[in-house]
PDB file of C-alpha atoms in Angstrom:
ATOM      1  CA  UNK W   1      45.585 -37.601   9.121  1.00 91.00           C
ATOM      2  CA  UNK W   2      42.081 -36.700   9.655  1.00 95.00           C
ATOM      3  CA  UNK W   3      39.999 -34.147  10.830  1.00 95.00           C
ATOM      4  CA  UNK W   4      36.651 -33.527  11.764  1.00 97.00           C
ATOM      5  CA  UNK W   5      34.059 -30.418  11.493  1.00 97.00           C
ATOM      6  CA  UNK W   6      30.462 -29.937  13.032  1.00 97.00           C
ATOM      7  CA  UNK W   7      27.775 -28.515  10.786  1.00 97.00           C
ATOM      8  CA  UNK W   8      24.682 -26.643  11.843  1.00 97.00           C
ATOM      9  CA  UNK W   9      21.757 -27.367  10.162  1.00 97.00           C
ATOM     10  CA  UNK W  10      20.283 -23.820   8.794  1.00 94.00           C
ATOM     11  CA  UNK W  11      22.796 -21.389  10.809  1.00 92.00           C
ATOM     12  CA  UNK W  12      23.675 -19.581   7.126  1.00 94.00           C
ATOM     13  CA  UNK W  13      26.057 -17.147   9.094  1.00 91.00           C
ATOM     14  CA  UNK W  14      28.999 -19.944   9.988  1.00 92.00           C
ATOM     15  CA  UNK W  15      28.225 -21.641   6.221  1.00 95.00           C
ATOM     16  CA  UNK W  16      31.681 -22.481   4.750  1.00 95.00           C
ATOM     17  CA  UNK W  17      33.806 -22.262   7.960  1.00 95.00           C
ATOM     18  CA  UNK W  18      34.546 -26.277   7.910  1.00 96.00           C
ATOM     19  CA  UNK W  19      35.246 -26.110   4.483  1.00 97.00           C
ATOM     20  CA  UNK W  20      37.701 -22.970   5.191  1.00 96.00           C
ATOM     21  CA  UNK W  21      39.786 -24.712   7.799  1.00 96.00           C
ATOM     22  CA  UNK W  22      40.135 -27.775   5.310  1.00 96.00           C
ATOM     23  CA  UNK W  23      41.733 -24.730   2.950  1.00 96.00           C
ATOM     24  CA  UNK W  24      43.917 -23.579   5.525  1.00 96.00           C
ATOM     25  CA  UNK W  25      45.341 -26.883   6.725  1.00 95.00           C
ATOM     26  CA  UNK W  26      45.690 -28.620   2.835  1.00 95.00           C
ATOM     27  CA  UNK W  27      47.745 -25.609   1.951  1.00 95.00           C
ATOM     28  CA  UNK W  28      49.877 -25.870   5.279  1.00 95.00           C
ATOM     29  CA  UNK W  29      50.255 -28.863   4.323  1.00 93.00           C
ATOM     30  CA  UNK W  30      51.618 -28.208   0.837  1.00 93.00           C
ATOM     31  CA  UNK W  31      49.427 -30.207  -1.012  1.00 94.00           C
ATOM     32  CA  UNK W  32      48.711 -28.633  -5.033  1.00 94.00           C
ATOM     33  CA  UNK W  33      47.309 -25.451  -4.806  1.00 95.00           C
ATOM     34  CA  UNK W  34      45.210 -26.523  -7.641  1.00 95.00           C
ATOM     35  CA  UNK W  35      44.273 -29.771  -5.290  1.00 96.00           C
ATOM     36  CA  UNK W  36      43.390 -27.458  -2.601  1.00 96.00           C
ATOM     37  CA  UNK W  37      40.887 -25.306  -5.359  1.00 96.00           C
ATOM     38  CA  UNK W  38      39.176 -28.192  -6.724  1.00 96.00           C
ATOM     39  CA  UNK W  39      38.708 -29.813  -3.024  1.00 97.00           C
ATOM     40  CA  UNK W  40      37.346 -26.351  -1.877  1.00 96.00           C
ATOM     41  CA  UNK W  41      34.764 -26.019  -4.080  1.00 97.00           C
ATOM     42  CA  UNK W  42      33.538 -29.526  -3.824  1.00 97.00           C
ATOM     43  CA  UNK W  43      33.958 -29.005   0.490  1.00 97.00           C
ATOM     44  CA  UNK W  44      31.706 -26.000   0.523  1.00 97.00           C
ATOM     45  CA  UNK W  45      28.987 -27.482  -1.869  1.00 97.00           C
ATOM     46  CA  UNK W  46      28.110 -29.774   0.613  1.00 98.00           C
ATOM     47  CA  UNK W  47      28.822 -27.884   3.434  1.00 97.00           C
ATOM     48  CA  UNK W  48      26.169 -25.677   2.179  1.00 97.00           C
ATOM     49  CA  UNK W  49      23.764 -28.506   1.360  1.00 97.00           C
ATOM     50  CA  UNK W  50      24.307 -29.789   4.899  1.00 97.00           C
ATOM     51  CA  UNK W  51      23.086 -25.958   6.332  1.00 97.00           C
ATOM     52  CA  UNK W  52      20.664 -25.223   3.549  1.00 96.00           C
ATOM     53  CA  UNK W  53      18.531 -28.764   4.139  1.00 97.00           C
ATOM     54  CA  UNK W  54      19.788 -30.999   7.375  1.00 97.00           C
ATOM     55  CA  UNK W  55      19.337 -30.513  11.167  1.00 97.00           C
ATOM     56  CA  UNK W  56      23.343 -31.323  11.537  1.00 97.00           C
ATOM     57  CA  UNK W  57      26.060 -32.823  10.071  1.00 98.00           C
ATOM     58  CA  UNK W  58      29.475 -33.694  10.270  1.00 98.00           C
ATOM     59  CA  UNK W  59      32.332 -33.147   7.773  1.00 98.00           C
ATOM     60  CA  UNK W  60      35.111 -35.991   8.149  1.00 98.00           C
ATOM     61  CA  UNK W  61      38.264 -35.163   5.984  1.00 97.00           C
ATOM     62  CA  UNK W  62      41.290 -37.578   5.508  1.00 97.00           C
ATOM     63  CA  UNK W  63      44.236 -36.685   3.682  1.00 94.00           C
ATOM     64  CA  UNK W  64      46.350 -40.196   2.729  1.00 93.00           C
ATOM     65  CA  UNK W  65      49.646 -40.208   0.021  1.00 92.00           C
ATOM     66  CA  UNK W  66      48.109 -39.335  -2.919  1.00 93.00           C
ATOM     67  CA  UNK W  67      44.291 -39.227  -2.022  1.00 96.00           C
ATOM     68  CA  UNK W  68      42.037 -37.111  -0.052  1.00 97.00           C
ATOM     69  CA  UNK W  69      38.867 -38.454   0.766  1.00 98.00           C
ATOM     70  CA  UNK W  70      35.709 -36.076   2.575  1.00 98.00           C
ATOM     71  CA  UNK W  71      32.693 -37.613   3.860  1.00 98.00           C
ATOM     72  CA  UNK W  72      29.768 -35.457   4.621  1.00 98.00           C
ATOM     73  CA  UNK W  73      27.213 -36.997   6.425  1.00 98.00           C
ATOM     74  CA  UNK W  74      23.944 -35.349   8.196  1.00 98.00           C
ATOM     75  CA  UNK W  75      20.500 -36.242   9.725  1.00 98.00           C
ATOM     76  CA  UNK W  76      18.158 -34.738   7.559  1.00 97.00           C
ATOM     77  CA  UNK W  77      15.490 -35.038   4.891  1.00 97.00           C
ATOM     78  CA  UNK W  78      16.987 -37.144   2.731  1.00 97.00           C
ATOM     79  CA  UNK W  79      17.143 -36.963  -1.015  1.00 97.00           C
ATOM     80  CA  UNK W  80      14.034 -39.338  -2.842  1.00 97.00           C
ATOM     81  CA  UNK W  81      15.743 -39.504  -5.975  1.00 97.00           C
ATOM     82  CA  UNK W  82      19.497 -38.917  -5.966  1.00 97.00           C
ATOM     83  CA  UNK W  83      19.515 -38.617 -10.303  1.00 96.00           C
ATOM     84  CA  UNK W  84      17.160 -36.217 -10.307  1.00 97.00           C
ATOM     85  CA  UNK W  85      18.997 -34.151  -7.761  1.00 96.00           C
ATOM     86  CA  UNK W  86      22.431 -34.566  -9.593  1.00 96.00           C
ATOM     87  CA  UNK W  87      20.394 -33.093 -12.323  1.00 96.00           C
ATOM     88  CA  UNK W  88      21.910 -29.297 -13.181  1.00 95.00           C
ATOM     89  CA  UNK W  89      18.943 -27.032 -12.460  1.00 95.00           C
ATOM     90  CA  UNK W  90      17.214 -29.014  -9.991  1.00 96.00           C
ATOM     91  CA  UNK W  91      16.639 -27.831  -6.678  1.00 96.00           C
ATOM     92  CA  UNK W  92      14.529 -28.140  -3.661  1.00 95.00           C
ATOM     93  CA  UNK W  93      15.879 -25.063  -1.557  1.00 95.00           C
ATOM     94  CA  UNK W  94      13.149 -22.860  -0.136  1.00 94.00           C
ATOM     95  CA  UNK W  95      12.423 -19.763  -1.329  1.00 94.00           C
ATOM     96  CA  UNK W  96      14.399 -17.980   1.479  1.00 93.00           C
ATOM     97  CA  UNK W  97      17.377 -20.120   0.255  1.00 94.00           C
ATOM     98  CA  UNK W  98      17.156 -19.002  -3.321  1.00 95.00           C
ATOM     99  CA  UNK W  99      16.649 -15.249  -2.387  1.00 94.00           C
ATOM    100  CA  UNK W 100      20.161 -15.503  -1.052  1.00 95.00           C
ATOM    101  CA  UNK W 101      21.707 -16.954  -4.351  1.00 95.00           C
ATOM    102  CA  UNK W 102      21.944 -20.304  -3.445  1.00 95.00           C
ATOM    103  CA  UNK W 103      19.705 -23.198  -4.534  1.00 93.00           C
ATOM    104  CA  UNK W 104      20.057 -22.693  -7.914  1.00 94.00           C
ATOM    105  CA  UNK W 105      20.958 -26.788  -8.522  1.00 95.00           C
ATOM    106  CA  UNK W 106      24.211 -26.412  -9.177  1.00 94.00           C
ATOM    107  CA  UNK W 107      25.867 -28.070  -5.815  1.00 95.00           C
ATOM    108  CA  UNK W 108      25.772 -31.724  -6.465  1.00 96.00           C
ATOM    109  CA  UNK W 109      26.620 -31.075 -10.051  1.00 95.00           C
ATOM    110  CA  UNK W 110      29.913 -28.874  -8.856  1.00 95.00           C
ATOM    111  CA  UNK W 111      30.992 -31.620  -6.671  1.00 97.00           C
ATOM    112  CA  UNK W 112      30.854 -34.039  -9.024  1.00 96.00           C
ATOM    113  CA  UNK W 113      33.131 -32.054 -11.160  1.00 96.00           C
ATOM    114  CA  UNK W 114      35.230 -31.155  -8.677  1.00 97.00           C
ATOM    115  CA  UNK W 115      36.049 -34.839  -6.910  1.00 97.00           C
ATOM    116  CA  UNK W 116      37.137 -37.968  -8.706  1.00 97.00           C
ATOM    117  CA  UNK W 117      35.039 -39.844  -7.562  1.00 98.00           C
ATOM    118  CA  UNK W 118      31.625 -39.269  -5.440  1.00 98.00           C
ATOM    119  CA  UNK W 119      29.362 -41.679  -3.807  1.00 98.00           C
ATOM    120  CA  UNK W 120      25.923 -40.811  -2.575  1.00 98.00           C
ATOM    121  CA  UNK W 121      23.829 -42.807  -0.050  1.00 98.00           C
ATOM    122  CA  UNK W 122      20.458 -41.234   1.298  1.00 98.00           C
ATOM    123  CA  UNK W 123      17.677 -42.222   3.055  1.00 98.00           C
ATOM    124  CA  UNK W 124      14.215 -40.440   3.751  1.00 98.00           C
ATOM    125  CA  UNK W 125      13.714 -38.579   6.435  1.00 97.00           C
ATOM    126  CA  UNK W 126      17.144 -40.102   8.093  1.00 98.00           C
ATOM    127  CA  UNK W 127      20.315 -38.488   6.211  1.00 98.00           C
ATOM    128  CA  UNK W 128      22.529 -38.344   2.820  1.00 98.00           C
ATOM    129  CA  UNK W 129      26.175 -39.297   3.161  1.00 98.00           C
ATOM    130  CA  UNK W 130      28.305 -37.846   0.419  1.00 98.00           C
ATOM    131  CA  UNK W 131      31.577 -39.236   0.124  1.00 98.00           C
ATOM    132  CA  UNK W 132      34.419 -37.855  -2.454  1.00 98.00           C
ATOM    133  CA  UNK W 133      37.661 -38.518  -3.195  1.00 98.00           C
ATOM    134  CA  UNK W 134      40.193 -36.818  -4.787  1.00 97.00           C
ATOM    135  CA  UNK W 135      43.455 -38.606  -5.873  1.00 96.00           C
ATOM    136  CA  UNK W 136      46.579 -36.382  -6.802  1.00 92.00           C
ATOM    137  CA  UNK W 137      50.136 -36.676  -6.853  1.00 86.00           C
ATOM    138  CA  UNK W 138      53.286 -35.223  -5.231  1.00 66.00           C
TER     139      UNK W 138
ATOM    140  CA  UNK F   1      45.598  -3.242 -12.338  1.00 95.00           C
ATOM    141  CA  UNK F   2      45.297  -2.671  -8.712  1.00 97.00           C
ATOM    142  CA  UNK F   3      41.899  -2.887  -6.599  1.00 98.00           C
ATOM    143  CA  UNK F   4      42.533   0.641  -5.754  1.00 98.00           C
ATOM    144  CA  UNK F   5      42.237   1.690  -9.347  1.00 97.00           C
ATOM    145  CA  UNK F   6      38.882   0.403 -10.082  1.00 97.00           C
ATOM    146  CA  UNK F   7      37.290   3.535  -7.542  1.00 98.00           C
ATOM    147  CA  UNK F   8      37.074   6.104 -10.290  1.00 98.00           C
ATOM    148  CA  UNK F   9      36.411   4.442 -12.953  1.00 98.00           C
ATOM    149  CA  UNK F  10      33.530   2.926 -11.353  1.00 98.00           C
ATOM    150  CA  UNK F  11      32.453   5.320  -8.962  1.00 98.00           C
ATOM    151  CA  UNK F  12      33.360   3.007  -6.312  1.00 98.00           C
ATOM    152  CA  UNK F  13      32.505   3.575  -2.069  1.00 98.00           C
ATOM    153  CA  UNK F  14      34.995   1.568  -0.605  1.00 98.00           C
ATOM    154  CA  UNK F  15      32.943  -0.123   2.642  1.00 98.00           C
ATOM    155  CA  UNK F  16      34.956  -2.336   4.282  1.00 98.00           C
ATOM    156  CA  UNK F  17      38.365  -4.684   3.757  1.00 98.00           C
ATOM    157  CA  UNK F  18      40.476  -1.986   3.046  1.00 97.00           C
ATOM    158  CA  UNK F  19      44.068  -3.310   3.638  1.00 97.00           C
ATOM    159  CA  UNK F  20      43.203  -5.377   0.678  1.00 98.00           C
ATOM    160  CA  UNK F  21      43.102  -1.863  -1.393  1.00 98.00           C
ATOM    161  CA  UNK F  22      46.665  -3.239  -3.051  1.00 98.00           C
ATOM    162  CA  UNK F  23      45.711  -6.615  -4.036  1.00 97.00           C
ATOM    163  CA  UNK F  24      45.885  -7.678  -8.073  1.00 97.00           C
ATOM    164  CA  UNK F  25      42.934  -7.730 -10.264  1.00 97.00           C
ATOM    165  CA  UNK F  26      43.424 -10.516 -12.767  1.00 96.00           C
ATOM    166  CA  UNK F  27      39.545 -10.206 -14.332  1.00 97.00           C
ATOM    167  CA  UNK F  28      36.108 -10.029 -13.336  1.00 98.00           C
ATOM    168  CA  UNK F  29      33.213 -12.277 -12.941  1.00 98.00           C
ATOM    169  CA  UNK F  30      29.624 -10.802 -12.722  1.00 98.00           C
ATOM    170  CA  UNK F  31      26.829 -13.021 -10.561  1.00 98.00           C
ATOM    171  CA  UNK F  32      24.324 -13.521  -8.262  1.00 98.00           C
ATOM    172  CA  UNK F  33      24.515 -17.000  -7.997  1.00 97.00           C
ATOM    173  CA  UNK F  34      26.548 -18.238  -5.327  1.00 97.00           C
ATOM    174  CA  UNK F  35      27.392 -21.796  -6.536  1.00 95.00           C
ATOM    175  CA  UNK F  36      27.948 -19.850 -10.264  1.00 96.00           C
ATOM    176  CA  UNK F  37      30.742 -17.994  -8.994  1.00 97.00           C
ATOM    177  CA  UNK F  38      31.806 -20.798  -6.620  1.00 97.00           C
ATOM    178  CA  UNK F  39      31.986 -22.928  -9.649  1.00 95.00           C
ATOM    179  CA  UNK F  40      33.561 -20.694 -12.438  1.00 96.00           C
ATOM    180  CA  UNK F  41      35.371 -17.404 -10.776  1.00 97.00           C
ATOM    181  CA  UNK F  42      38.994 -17.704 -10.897  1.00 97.00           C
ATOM    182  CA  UNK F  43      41.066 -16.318  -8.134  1.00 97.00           C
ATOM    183  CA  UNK F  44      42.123 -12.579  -8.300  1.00 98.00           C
ATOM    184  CA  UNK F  45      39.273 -11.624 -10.061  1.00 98.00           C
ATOM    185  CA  UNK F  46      36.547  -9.089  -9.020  1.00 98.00           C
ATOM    186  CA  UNK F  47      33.020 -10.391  -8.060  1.00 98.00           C
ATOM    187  CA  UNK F  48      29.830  -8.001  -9.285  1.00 98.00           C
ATOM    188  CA  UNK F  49      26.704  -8.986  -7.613  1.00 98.00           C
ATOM    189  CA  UNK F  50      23.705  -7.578  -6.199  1.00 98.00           C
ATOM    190  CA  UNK F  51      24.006 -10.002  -2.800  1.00 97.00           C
ATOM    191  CA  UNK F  52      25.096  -8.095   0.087  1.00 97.00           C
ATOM    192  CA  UNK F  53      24.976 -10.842   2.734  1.00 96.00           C
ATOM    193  CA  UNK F  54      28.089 -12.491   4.884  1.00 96.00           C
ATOM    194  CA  UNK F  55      27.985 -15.732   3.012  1.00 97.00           C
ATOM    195  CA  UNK F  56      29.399 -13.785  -0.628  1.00 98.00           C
ATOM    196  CA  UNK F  57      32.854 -13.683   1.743  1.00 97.00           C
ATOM    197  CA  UNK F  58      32.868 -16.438   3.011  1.00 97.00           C
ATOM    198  CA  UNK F  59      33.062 -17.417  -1.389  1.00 97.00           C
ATOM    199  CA  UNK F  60      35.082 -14.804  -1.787  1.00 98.00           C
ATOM    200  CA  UNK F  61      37.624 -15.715   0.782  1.00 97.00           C
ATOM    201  CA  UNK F  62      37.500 -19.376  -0.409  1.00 97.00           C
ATOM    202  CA  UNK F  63      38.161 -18.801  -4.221  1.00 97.00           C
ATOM    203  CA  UNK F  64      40.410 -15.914  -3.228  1.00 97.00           C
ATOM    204  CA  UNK F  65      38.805 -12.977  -4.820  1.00 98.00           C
ATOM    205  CA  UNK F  66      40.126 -10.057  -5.335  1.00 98.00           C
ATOM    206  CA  UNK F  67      37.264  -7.802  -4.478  1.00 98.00           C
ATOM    207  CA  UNK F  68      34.107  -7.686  -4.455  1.00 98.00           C
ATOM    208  CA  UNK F  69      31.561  -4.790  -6.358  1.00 98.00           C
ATOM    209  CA  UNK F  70      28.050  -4.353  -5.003  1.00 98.00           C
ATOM    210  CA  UNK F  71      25.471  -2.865  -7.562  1.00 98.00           C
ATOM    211  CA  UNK F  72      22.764  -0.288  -7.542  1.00 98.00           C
ATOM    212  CA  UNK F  73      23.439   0.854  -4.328  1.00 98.00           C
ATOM    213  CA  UNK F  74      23.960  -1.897  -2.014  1.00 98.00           C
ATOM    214  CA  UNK F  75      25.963  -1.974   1.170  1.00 98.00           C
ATOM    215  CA  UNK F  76      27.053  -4.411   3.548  1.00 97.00           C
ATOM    216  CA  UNK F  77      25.292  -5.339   6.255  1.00 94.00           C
ATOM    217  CA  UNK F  78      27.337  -5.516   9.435  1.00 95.00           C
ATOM    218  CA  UNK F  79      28.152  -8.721   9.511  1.00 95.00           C
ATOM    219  CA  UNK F  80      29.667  -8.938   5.953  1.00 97.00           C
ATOM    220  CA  UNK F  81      31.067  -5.829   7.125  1.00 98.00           C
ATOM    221  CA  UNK F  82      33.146  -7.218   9.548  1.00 97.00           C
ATOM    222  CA  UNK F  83      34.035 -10.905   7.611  1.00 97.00           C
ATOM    223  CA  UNK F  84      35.573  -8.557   4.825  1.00 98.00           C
ATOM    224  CA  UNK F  85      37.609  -6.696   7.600  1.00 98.00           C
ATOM    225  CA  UNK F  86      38.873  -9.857   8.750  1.00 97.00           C
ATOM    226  CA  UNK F  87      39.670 -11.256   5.731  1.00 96.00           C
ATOM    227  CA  UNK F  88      41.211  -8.167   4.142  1.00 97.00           C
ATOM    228  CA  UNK F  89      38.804  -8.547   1.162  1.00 98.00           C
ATOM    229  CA  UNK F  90      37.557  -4.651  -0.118  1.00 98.00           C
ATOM    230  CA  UNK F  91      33.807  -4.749  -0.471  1.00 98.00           C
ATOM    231  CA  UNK F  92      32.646  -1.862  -2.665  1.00 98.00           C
ATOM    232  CA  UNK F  93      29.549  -0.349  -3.550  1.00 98.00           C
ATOM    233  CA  UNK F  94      28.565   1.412  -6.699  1.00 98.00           C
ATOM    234  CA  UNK F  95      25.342   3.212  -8.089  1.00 98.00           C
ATOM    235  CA  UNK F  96      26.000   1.197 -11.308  1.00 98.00           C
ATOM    236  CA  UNK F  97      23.873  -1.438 -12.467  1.00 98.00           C
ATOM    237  CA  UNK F  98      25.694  -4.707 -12.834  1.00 98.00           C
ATOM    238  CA  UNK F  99      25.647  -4.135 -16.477  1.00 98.00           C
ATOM    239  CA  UNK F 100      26.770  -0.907 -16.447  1.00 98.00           C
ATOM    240  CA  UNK F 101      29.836  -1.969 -13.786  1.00 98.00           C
ATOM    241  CA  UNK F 102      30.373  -5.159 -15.631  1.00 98.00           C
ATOM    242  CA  UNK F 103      31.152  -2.901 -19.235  1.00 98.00           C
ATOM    243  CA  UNK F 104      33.620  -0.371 -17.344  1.00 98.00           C
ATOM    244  CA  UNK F 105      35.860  -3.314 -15.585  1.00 98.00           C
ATOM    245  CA  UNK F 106      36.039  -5.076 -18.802  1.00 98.00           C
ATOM    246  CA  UNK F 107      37.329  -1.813 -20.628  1.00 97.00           C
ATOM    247  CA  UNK F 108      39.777  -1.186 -17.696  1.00 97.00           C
ATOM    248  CA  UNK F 109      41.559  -4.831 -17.750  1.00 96.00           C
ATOM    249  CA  UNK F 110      41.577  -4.449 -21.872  1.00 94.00           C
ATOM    250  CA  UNK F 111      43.016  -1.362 -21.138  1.00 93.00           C
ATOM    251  CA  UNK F 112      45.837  -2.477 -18.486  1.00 88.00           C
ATOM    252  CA  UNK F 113      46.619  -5.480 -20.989  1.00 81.00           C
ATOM    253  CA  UNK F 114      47.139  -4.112 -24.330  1.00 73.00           C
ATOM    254  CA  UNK F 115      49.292  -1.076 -24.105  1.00 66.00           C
ATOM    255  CA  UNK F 116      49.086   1.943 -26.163  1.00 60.00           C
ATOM    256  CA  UNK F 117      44.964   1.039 -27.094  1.00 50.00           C
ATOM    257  CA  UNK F 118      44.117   2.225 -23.853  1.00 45.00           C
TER     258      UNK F 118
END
């Protein structure tokens, strides 16, 4: 199964809708309600990332036995240096951004503890594509 | 405890979700940062914060909040408003400080857990 979500680059008002359907259709589905939290968190962190720094994106989530796996890719800035942005702390949001509580460099860091496993490709001034999986059972 | 029974205490304007007036309070979690609370509330807890805008629902909804407590004053704008209606989350606001708000709640779930120190 798979599904896929649009993201709007800076529209701050639909931020977290992709990541809500995702909730609604993993807990249709039965899967671990504490699956379903962890996956959330991780969904919405770069959801956000997607509205808070790309143009557009697209969320890609597939649900296998055992293993979901969400790839969030947009056309965007970019990140330079991808350790220095899984640094907790770091942030490049604009001050606009942070005035709303986000940007406080604690998104990539909550992924990471939130997936299994988490894979980050980027180039400058193209796009980052985060993929994570989570593996669970039953 | 009930959401319901946080208004006195707290000195709580109830401004919008309020089917949700019924729903469980399991503890609290005071902050204005959204990936804070997105990374260490639990669900059925209250959220304190100071941000009024549509995107603390869209959290709340997603970690499944109980309720959420604006400080010194703040409302809703329309928008959050509205998201809270439709997701039958209560969105309060108090004259309290976050401090202030933060102290009471804790005394209250103390209160509701150990019997007969209350």
């Amino acid at each position: 199964m798979e599904f896929h979500y649009h993201i709007e680059g800076g529209d701050f008002s639909r931020a977290g809708s992709a990541s809500s359907e995702i909730k609604k259709i993993l807990k249709q589905l039965n899967v671990d309600p504490r699956v379903v939290k962890r996956v959330v968190v991780a969904l919405y962190e770069a959801e956000v990332n997607v509205v808070a720094h790309a143009r557009e994106g697209e969320m890609k989530v597939a649900l296998g036995p055992g293993v979901i796996e969400a790839t969030i890719s947009d056309k965007g800035p970019g990140i330079p240096d991808i350790a220095l942005a899984m640094q907790e702390g770091y942030s490049t949001a604009s001050p606009r951004v942070r005035e709303m509580g986000f940007g406080a460099g604690m998104g990539l860091p909550n992924i990471k503890k939130n997936c299994d496993r988490l894979d980050i490709e980027s180039v400058v001034n193209a796009g980052t594509t985060v993929k994570m999986t989570t593996f669970f059972t039953g | 405890m009930k959401v319901h029974e946080m208004i006195q205490p707290l000195a709580l304007v109830a401004c919008s979700g309020q089917q949700g007036l019924d729903r469980e309070v399991s503890g609290g979690y005071t902050s204005d940062l959204l990936s804070d609370v997105m990374g260490h509330a639990r669900e059925g807890q209250v959220w304190i914060t100071i941000q009024a805008h549509r995107n603390v629902i869209a959290i709340a909804s997603l970690k499944e909040i109980a309720a959420v407590i604006l400080v010194r004053g703040r409302r809703p704008d329309e928008e959050t408003a509205s998201a809270s209606d439709q997701e039958g989350i209560p969105v309060f606001s108090t004259p309290l400080d976050a401090f202030e708000a933060s102290g009471i709640l804790h005394g209250l779930l103390n209160a509701a857990t150990t019997p007969g120190e209350g």
